[in-house]
Coordinates of C-alpha atoms and ligand atoms in Angstrom, one line a residue:
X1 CA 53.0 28.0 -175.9
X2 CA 49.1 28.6 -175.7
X3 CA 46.9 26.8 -174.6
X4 CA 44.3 25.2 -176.9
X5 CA 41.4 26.7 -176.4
X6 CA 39.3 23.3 -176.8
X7 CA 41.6 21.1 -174.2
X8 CA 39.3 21.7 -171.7
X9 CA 36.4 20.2 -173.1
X10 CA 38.1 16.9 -173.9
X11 CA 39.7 16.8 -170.2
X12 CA 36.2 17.1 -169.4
X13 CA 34.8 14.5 -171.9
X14 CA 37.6 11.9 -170.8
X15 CA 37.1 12.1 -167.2
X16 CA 32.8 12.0 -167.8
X17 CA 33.9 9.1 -169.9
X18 CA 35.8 6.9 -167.7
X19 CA 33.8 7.8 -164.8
X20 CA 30.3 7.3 -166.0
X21 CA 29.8 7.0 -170.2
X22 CA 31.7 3.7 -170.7
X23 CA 30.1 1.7 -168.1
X24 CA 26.3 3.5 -169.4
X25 CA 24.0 0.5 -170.1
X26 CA 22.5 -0.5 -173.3
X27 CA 19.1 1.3 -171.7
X28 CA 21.3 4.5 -170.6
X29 CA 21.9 5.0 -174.4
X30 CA 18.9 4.2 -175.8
X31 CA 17.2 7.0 -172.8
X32 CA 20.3 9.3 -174.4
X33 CA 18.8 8.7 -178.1
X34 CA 15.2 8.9 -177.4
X35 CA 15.7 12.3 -176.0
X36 CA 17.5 13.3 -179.1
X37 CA 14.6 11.9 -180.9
X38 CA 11.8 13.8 -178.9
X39 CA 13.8 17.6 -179.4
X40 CA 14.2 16.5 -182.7
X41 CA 9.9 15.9 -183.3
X42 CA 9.0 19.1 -180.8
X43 CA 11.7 21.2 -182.9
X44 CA 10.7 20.0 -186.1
X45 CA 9.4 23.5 -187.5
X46 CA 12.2 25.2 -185.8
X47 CA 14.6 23.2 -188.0
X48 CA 12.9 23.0 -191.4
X49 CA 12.9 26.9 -190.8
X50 CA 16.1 27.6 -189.7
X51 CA 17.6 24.7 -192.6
X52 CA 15.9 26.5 -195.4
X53 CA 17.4 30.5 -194.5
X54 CA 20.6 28.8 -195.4
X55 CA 20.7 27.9 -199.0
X56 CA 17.4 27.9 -199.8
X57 CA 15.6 24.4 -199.6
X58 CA 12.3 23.3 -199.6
X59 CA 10.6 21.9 -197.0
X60 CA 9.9 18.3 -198.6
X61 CA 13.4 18.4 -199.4
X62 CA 14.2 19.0 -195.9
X63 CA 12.1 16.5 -194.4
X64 CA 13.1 13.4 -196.8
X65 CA 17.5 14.7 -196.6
X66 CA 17.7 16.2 -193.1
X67 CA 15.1 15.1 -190.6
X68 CA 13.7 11.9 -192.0
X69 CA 17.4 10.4 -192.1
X70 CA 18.6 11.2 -188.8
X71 CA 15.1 10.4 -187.2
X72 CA 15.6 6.5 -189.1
X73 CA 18.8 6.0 -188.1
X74 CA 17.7 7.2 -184.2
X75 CA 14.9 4.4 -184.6
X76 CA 17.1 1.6 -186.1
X77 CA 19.9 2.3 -183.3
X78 CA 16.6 1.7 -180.7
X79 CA 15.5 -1.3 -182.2
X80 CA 18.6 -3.0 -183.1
X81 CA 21.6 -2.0 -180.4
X82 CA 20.7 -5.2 -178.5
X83 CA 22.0 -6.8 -181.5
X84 CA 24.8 -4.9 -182.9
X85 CA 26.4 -4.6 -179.0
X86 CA 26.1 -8.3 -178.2
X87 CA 29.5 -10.0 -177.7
X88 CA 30.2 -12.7 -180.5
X89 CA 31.0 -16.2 -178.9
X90 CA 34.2 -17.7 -180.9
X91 CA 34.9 -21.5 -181.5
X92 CA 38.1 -22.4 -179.7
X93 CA 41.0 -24.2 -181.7
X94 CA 42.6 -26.9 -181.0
X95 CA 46.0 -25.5 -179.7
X96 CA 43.8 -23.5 -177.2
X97 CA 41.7 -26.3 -175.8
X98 CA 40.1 -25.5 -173.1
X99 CA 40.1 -21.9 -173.5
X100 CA 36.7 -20.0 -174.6
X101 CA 37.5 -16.5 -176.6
X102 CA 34.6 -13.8 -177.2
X103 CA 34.6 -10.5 -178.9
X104 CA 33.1 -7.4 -176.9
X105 CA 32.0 -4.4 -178.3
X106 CA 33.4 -1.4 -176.4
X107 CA 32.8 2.4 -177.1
X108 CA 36.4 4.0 -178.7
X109 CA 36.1 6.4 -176.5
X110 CA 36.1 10.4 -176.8
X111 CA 35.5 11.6 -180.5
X112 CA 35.3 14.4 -182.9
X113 CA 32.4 14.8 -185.5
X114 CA 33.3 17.2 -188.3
X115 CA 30.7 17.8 -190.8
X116 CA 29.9 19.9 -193.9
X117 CA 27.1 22.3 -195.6
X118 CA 25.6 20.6 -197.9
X119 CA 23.1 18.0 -195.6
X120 CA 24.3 20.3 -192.5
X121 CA 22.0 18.6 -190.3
X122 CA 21.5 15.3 -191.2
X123 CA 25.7 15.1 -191.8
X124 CA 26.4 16.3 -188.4
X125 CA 23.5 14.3 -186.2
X126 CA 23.1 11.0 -188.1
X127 CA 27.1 10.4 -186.8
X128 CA 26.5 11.7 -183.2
X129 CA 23.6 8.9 -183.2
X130 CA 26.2 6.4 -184.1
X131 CA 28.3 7.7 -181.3
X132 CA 25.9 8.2 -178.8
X133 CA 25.0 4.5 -179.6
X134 CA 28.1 2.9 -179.5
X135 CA 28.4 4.5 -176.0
X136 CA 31.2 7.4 -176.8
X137 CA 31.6 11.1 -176.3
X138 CA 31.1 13.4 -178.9
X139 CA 32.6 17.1 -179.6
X140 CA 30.4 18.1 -182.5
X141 CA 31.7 20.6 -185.3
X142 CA 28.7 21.7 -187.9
X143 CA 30.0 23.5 -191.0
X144 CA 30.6 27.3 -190.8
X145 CA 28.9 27.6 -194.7
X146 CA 25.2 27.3 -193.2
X147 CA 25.4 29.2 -190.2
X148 CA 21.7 28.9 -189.4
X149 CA 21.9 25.5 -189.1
X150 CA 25.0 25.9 -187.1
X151 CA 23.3 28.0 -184.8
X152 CA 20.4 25.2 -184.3
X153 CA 23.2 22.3 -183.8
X154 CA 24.4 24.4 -180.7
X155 CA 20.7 25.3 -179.4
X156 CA 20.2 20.9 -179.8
X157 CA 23.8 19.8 -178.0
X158 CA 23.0 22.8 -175.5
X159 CA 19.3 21.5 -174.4
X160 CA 19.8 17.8 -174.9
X161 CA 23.4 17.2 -173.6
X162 CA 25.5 18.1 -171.3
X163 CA 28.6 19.6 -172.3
X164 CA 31.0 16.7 -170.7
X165 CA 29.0 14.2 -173.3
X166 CA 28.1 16.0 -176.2
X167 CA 29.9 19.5 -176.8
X168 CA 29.6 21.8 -180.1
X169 CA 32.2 23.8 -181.6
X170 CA 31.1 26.1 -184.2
X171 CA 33.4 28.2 -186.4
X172 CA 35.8 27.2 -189.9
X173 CA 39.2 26.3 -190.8
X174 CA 41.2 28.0 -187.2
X175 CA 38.4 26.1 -184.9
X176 CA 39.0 22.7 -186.4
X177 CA 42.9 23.2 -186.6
X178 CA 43.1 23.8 -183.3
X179 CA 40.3 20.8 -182.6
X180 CA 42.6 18.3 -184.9
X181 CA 45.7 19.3 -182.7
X182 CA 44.4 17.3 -179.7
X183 CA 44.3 13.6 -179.1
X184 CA 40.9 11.9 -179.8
X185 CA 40.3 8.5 -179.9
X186 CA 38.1 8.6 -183.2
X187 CA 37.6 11.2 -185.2
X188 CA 34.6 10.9 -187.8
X189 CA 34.8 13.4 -190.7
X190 CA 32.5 14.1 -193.9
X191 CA 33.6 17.1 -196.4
X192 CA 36.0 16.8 -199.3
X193 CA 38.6 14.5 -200.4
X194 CA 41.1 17.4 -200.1
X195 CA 39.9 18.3 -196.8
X196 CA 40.0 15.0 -195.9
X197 CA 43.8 14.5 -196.0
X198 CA 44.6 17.3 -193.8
X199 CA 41.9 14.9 -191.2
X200 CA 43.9 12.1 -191.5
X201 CA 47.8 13.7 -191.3
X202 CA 46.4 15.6 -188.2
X203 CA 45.0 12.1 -187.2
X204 CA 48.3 9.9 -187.9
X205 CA 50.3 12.4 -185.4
X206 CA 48.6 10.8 -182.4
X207 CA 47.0 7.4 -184.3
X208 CA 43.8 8.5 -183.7
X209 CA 41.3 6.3 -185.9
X210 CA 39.2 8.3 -188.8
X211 CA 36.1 7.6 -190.8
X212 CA 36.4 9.7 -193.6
X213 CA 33.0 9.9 -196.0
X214 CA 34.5 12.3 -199.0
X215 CA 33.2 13.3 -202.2
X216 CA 34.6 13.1 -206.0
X217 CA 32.9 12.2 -209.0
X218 CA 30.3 9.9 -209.5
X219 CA 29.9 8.0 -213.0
X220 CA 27.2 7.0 -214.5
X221 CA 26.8 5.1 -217.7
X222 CA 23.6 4.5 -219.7
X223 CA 23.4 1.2 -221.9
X224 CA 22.1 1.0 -225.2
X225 CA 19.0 -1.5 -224.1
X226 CA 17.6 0.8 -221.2
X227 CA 14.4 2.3 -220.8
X228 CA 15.4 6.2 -221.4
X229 CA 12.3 7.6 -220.2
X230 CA 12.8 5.4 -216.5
X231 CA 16.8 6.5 -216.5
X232 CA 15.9 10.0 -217.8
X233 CA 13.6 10.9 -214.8
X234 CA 15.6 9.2 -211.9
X235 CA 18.4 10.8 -213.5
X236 CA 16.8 14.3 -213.7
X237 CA 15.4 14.0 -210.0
X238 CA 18.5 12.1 -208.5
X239 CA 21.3 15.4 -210.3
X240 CA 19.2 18.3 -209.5
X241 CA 18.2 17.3 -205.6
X242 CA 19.9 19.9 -203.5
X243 CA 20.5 21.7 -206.9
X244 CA 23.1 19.1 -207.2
X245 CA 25.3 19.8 -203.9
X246 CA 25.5 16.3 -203.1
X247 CA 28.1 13.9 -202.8
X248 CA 26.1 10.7 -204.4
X249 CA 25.3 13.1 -207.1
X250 CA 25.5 11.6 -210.8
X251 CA 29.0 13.8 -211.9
X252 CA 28.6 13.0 -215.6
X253 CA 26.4 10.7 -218.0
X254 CA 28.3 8.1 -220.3
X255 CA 25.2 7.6 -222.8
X256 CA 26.0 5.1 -225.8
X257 CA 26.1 6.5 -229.1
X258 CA 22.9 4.8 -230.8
X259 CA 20.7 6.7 -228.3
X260 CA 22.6 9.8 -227.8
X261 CA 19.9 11.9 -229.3
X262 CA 16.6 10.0 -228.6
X263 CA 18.0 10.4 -224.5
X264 CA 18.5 13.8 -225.0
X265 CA 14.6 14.2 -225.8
X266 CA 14.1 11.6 -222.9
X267 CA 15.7 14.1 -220.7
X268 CA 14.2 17.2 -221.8
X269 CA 10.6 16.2 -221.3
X270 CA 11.2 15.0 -218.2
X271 CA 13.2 18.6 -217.3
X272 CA 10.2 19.8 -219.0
X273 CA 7.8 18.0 -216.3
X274 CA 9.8 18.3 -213.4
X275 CA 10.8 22.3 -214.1
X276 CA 8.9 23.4 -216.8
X277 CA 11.8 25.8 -218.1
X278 CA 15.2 27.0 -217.1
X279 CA 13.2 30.5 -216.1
X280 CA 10.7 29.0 -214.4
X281 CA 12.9 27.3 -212.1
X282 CA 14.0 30.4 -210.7
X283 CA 10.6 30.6 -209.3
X284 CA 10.1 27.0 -207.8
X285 CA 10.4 26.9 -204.7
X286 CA 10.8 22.9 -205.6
X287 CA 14.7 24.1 -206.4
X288 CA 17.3 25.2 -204.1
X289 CA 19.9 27.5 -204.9
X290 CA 23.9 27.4 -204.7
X291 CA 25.2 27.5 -200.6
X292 CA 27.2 30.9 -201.4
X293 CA 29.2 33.1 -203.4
X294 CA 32.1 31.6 -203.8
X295 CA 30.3 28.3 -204.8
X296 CA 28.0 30.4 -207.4
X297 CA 31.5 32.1 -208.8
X298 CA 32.8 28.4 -209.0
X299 CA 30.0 26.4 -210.5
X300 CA 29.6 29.3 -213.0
X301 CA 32.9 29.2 -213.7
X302 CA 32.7 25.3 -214.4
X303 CA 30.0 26.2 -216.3
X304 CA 31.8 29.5 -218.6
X305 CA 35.1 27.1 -218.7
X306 CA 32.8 24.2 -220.7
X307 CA 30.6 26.8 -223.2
X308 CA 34.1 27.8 -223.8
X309 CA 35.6 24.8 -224.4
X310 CA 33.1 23.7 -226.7
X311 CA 30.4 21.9 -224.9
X312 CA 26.9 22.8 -226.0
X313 CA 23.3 23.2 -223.7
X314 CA 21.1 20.6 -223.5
X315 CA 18.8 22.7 -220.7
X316 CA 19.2 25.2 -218.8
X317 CA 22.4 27.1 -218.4
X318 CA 20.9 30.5 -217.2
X319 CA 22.5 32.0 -213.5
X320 CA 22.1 35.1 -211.2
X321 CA 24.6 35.6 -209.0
X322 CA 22.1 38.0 -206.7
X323 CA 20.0 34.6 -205.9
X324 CA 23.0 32.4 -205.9
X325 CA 20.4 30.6 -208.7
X326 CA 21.9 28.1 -211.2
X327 CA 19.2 26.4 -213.2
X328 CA 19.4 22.9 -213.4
X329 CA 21.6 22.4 -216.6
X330 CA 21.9 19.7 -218.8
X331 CA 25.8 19.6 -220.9
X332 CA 26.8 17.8 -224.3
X333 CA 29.9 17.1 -225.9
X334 CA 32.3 16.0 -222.8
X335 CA 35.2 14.7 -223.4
X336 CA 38.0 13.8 -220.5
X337 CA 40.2 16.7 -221.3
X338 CA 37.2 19.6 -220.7
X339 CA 37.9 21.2 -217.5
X340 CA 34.5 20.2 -215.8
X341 CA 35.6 16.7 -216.2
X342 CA 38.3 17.0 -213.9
X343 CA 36.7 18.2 -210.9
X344 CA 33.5 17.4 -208.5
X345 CA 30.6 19.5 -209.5
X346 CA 28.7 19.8 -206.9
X347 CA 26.9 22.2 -208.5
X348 CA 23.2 21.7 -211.1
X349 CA 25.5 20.9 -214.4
X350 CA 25.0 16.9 -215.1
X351 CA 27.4 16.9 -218.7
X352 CA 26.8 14.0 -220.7
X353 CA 29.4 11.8 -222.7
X354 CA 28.8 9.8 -225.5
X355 CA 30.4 6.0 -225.8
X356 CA 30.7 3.7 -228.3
X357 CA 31.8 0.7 -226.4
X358 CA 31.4 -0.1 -222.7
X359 CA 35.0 -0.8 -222.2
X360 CA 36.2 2.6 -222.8
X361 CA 33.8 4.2 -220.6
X362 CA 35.3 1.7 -218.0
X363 CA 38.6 2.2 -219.0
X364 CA 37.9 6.1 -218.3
X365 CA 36.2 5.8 -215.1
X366 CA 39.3 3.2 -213.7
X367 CA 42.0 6.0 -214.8
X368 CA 40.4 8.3 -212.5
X369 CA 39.9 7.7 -208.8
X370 CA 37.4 5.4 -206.4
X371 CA 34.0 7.3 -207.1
X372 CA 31.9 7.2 -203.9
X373 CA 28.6 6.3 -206.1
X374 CA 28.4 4.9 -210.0
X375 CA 25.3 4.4 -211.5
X376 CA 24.6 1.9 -214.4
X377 CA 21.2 2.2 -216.2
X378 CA 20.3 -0.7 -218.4
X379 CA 17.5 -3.8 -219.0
X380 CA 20.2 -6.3 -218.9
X381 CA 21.4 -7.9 -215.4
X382 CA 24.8 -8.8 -217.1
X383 CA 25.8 -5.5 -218.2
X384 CA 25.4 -4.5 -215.1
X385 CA 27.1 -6.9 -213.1
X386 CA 29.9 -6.8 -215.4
X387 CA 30.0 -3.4 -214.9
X388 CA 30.5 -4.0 -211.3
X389 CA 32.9 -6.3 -211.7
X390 CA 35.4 -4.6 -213.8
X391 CA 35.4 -1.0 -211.3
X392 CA 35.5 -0.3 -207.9
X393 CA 33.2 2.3 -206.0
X394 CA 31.9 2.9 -202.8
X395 CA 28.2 2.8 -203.5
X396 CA 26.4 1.2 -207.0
X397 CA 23.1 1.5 -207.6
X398 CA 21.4 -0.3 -210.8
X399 CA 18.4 1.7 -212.8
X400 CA 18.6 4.7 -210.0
X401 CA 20.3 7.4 -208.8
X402 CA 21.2 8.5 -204.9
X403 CA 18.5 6.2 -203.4
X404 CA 21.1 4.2 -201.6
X405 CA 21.8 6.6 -198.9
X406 CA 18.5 5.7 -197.8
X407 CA 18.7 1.8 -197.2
X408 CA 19.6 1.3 -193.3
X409 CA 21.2 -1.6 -193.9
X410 CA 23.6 -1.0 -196.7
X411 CA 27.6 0.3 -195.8
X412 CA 27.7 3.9 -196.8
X413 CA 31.0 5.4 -197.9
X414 CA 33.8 5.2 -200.3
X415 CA 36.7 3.4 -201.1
X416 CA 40.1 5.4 -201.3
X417 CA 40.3 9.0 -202.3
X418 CA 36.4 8.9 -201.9
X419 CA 36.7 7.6 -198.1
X420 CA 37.6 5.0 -195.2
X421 CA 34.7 3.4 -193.6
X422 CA 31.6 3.5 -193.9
X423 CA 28.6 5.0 -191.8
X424 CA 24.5 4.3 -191.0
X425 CA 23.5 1.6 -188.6
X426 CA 25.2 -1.1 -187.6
X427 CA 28.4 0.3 -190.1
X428 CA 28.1 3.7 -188.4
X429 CA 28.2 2.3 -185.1
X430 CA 31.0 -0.1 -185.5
X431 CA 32.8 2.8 -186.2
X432 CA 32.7 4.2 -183.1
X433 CA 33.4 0.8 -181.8
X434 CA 36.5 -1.4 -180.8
X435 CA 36.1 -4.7 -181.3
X436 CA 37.9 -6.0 -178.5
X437 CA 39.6 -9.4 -178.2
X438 CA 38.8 -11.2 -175.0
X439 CA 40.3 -14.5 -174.4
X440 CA 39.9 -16.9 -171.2
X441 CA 42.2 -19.5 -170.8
X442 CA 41.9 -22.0 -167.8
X443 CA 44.2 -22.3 -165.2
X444 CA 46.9 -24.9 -164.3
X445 CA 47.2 -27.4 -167.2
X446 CA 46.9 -25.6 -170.9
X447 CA 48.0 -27.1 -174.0
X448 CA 50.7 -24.1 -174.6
X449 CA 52.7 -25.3 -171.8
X450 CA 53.6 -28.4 -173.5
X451 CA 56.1 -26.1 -175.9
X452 CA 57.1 -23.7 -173.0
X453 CA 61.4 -24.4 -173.3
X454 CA 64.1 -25.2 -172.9
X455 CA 63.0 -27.4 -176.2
X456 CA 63.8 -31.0 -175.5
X457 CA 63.1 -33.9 -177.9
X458 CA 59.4 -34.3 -177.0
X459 CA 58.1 -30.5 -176.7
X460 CA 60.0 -30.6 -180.5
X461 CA 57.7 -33.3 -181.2
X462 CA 54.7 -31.6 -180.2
X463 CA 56.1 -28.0 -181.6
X464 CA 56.2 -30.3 -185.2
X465 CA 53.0 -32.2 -184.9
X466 CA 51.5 -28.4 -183.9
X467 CA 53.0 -26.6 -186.6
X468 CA 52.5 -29.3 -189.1
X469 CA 48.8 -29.7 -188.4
X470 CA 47.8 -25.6 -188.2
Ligands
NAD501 P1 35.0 20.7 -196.7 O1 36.0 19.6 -196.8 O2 35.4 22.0 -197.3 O3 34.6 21.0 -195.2 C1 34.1 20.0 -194.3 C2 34.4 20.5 -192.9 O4 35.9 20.6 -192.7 C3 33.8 21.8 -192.5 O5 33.3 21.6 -191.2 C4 34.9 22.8 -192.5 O6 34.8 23.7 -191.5 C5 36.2 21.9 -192.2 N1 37.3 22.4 -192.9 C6 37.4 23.0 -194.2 N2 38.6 23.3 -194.5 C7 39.4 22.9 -193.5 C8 40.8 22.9 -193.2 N3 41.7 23.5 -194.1 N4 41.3 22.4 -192.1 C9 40.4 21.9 -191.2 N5 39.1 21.8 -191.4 C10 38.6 22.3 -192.5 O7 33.7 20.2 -197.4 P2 32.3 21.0 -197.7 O8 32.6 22.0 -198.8 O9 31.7 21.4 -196.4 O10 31.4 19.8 -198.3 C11 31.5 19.3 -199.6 C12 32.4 18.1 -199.8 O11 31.9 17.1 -198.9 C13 32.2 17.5 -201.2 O12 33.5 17.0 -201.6 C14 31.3 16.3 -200.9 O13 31.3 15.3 -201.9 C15 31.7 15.9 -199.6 N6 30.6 15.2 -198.9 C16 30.7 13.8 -198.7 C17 29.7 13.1 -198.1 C18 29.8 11.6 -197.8 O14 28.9 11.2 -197.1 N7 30.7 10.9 -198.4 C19 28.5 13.8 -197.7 C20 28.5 15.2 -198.0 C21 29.5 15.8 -198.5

């Protein structure tokens, strides 16, 4: 049998590990991440560059979805490991008297970052900070789709790292086959749902631990008492960022009937504003365009497939497969049988369905699975937290759209066929993290040796006074 090509670098990665990385102090890291954080700052042109050759972004975008997030999550690591890598003092019960118990943070070990296109950057270094901080190796696998920025991930693992602590493996489906063959102790993975399971059977054949941040379709439901020009522009700005290749993206509108046509006005003006025309936002360079072909075949597919089956334009709707340019596209008539209901956009297509009462659009969004994000737009605090209350998501944001991938101290991730576990900060860290459980018990006389046997009448006294009282 061959070898696998990438055993070396783990052998390499686990001996580093145990001889030098695990024992690293809190300062070790921190020198680790400030590094990171200086190539990042004296390579910032190079990457907002390089980023945009791949699919087309803008530089603002850029610096608020790729730089700014990994650079915030470097700077919260700095000023909060202290904290997050402190051991946690427990109380002692009272059938341990005597004993003193603690829990202490220790790095999992040697781990594999896979990441995907869309955020290429951000998605493959804001874990690797997370790692680096919770004091593991990392072999880091950007996304084949964006091959500029998969380029500049090996140029930054290359001058920052060295290869027995940070390592990068570039290429597609063969690379990371023959990367989820061998035996890591965590393997950290952000792409799609389906993707996803192929992570976690490779993953279960040597119970290896996963983080799995997936995609699938993000609700959102607009009440009746809202203010539609406040959810129209959030809306409009929070579906078409990235040209809608993004996995907190809003996947269709539930809009209740009574305002089904004054939101639609809502929502053109603001396209209006924001774009000016379906044409003209082919010439924006405020607009980026669809990754590659054979995500321009499928969005305009998704796109052909709803005309067809009977769904009318709102905005938009015009393509070129030459630019890989979808305009930003607004959809009416959805209902859950149309095609584009059934799958993730990911794509500028934000179809709207009308509702008559609440409980059906809840019933429709709990018959299909966990979203990762779910949006509710209204003026009333009660809708909203009933809203909450009756579904399950990973992420929920009230009166906006996508703005929670931004709050350092909030849990990002999903919940089931959206993901397992959650990433950024403290969350991200404790991923890479084993809480381990460290008791000291004294020695000669402890309280369990009062039940050790043979069982005579008193230690059955104490075994029933003990069980009775816990
Ligand atoms: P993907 O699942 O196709 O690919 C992700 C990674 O897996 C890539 O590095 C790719 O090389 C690798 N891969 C692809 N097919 C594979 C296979 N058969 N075996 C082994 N490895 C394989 O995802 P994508 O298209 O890059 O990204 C889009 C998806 O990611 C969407 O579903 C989106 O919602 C999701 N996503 C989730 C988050 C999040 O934080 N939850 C963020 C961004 C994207």
């Amino acid at each position: 049998m061959s070898q696998n090509p990438y055993s070396e670098i783990l052998q390499k990665q686990q001996k580093h590990f145990h001889s030098e990385i695990k024992n690293r102090s809190l300062y070790q890291r921190k020198v680790v991440l400030k590094n990171l954080k200086k190539w990042i700052k004296e390579n910032q042109e190079l990457i907002l560059t390089e980023l945009a050759k791949d699919f087309g972004k803008c530089r603002e975008e850029l610096m608020i979805s790729e730089i700014k997030p990994v650079v915030s999550e470097i700077k919260d690591a700095l000023r909060n490991l202290r904290f997050w890598a402190q051991d946690v003092h427990k109380s002692t019960p009272l059938v341990l008297l005597g004993s003193k118990a603690k829990v202490v943070k220790e790095p999992k070990g040697i781990t594999l970052i896979i990441a995907p296109w869309n955020f290429p950057f951000m998605l493959a270094i804001g874990p690797l900070v997370s790692a680096i901080a919770a004091g593991c190796t990392a072999v880091v696998k950007p996304s084949e789709n964006t091959p500029h920025c998969e380029k500049l991930i090996e140029k930054l693992i290359q001058e920052v790292f060295k290869p027995e602590e940070v390592a990068c493996v570039k290429g597609g489906v063969t690379e990371t086959t023959h990367l989820l063959d061998l035996k890591w102790d965590h393997i950290f993975f952000t792409g799609s749902p389906m993707v996803g399971k192929i992570v976690m059977t490779a993953a279960a054949k040597h119970l290896t631990s996963v983080t799995l941040e997936l995609g699938g379709q993000n609700p959102v439901i607009i009440d009746k008492k809202t203010s539609l020009k406040d959810a129209a522009q959030k809306l409009i700005w929070g579906k078409f960022f990235n040209c809608g290749q993004s996995c907190i993206s809003p996947n269709y509108v539930f809009v209740h009937e009574s305002i089904h046509e004054s939101f639609k006005i809502a929502l053109k003006k603001e396209y209006k504003k924001i774009f000016e025309s379906a044409e003209a936002s082919n010439k924006t360079q405020s607009f980026a365009r669809i990754v590659n072909d054979q995500h321009f075949l499928r969005v305009q597919n998704l796109l052909d497939k709803s005309l067809e089956e009977g769904m009318t334009i709102v905005a938009g709707g015009i393509t070129d497969r030459a630019t890989k340019f979808v305009s930003p596209t607004i959809l009416e008539g959805l209902t859950t049988d149309k095609t584009i209901f059934k799958e993730e956009i990911f794509g500028p297509i934000m179809p709207l369905i009308s509702y008559r009462n609440v409980d059906e659009a809840i019933r429709i969004i709990n018959e299909n699975e966990k979203p990762l994000a779910l949006y509710v737009f209204t003026k009333s605090k009660s809708f909203a937290n009933d809203i909450i209350s009756k579904t399950s998501a990973g992420t929920t944001v009230v009166n906006d759209t996508t703005i929670q991938f931004t709050h350092p101290n909030l849990p990002f991730g999903g919940v089931n066929n959206s993901g397992i576990g959650k990433a950024h900060g403290e969350y991200g860290y404790k991923e890479f993290t084993n809480e381990r459980a460290v008791l000291y018990q004294r020695r000669g006389f402890t309280s369990p040796k009062l039940i050790y046997p043979p069982y005579n009448g008193f230690k059955r006294w104490v075994i029933k006074v003990v069980t009775w009282w816990v």
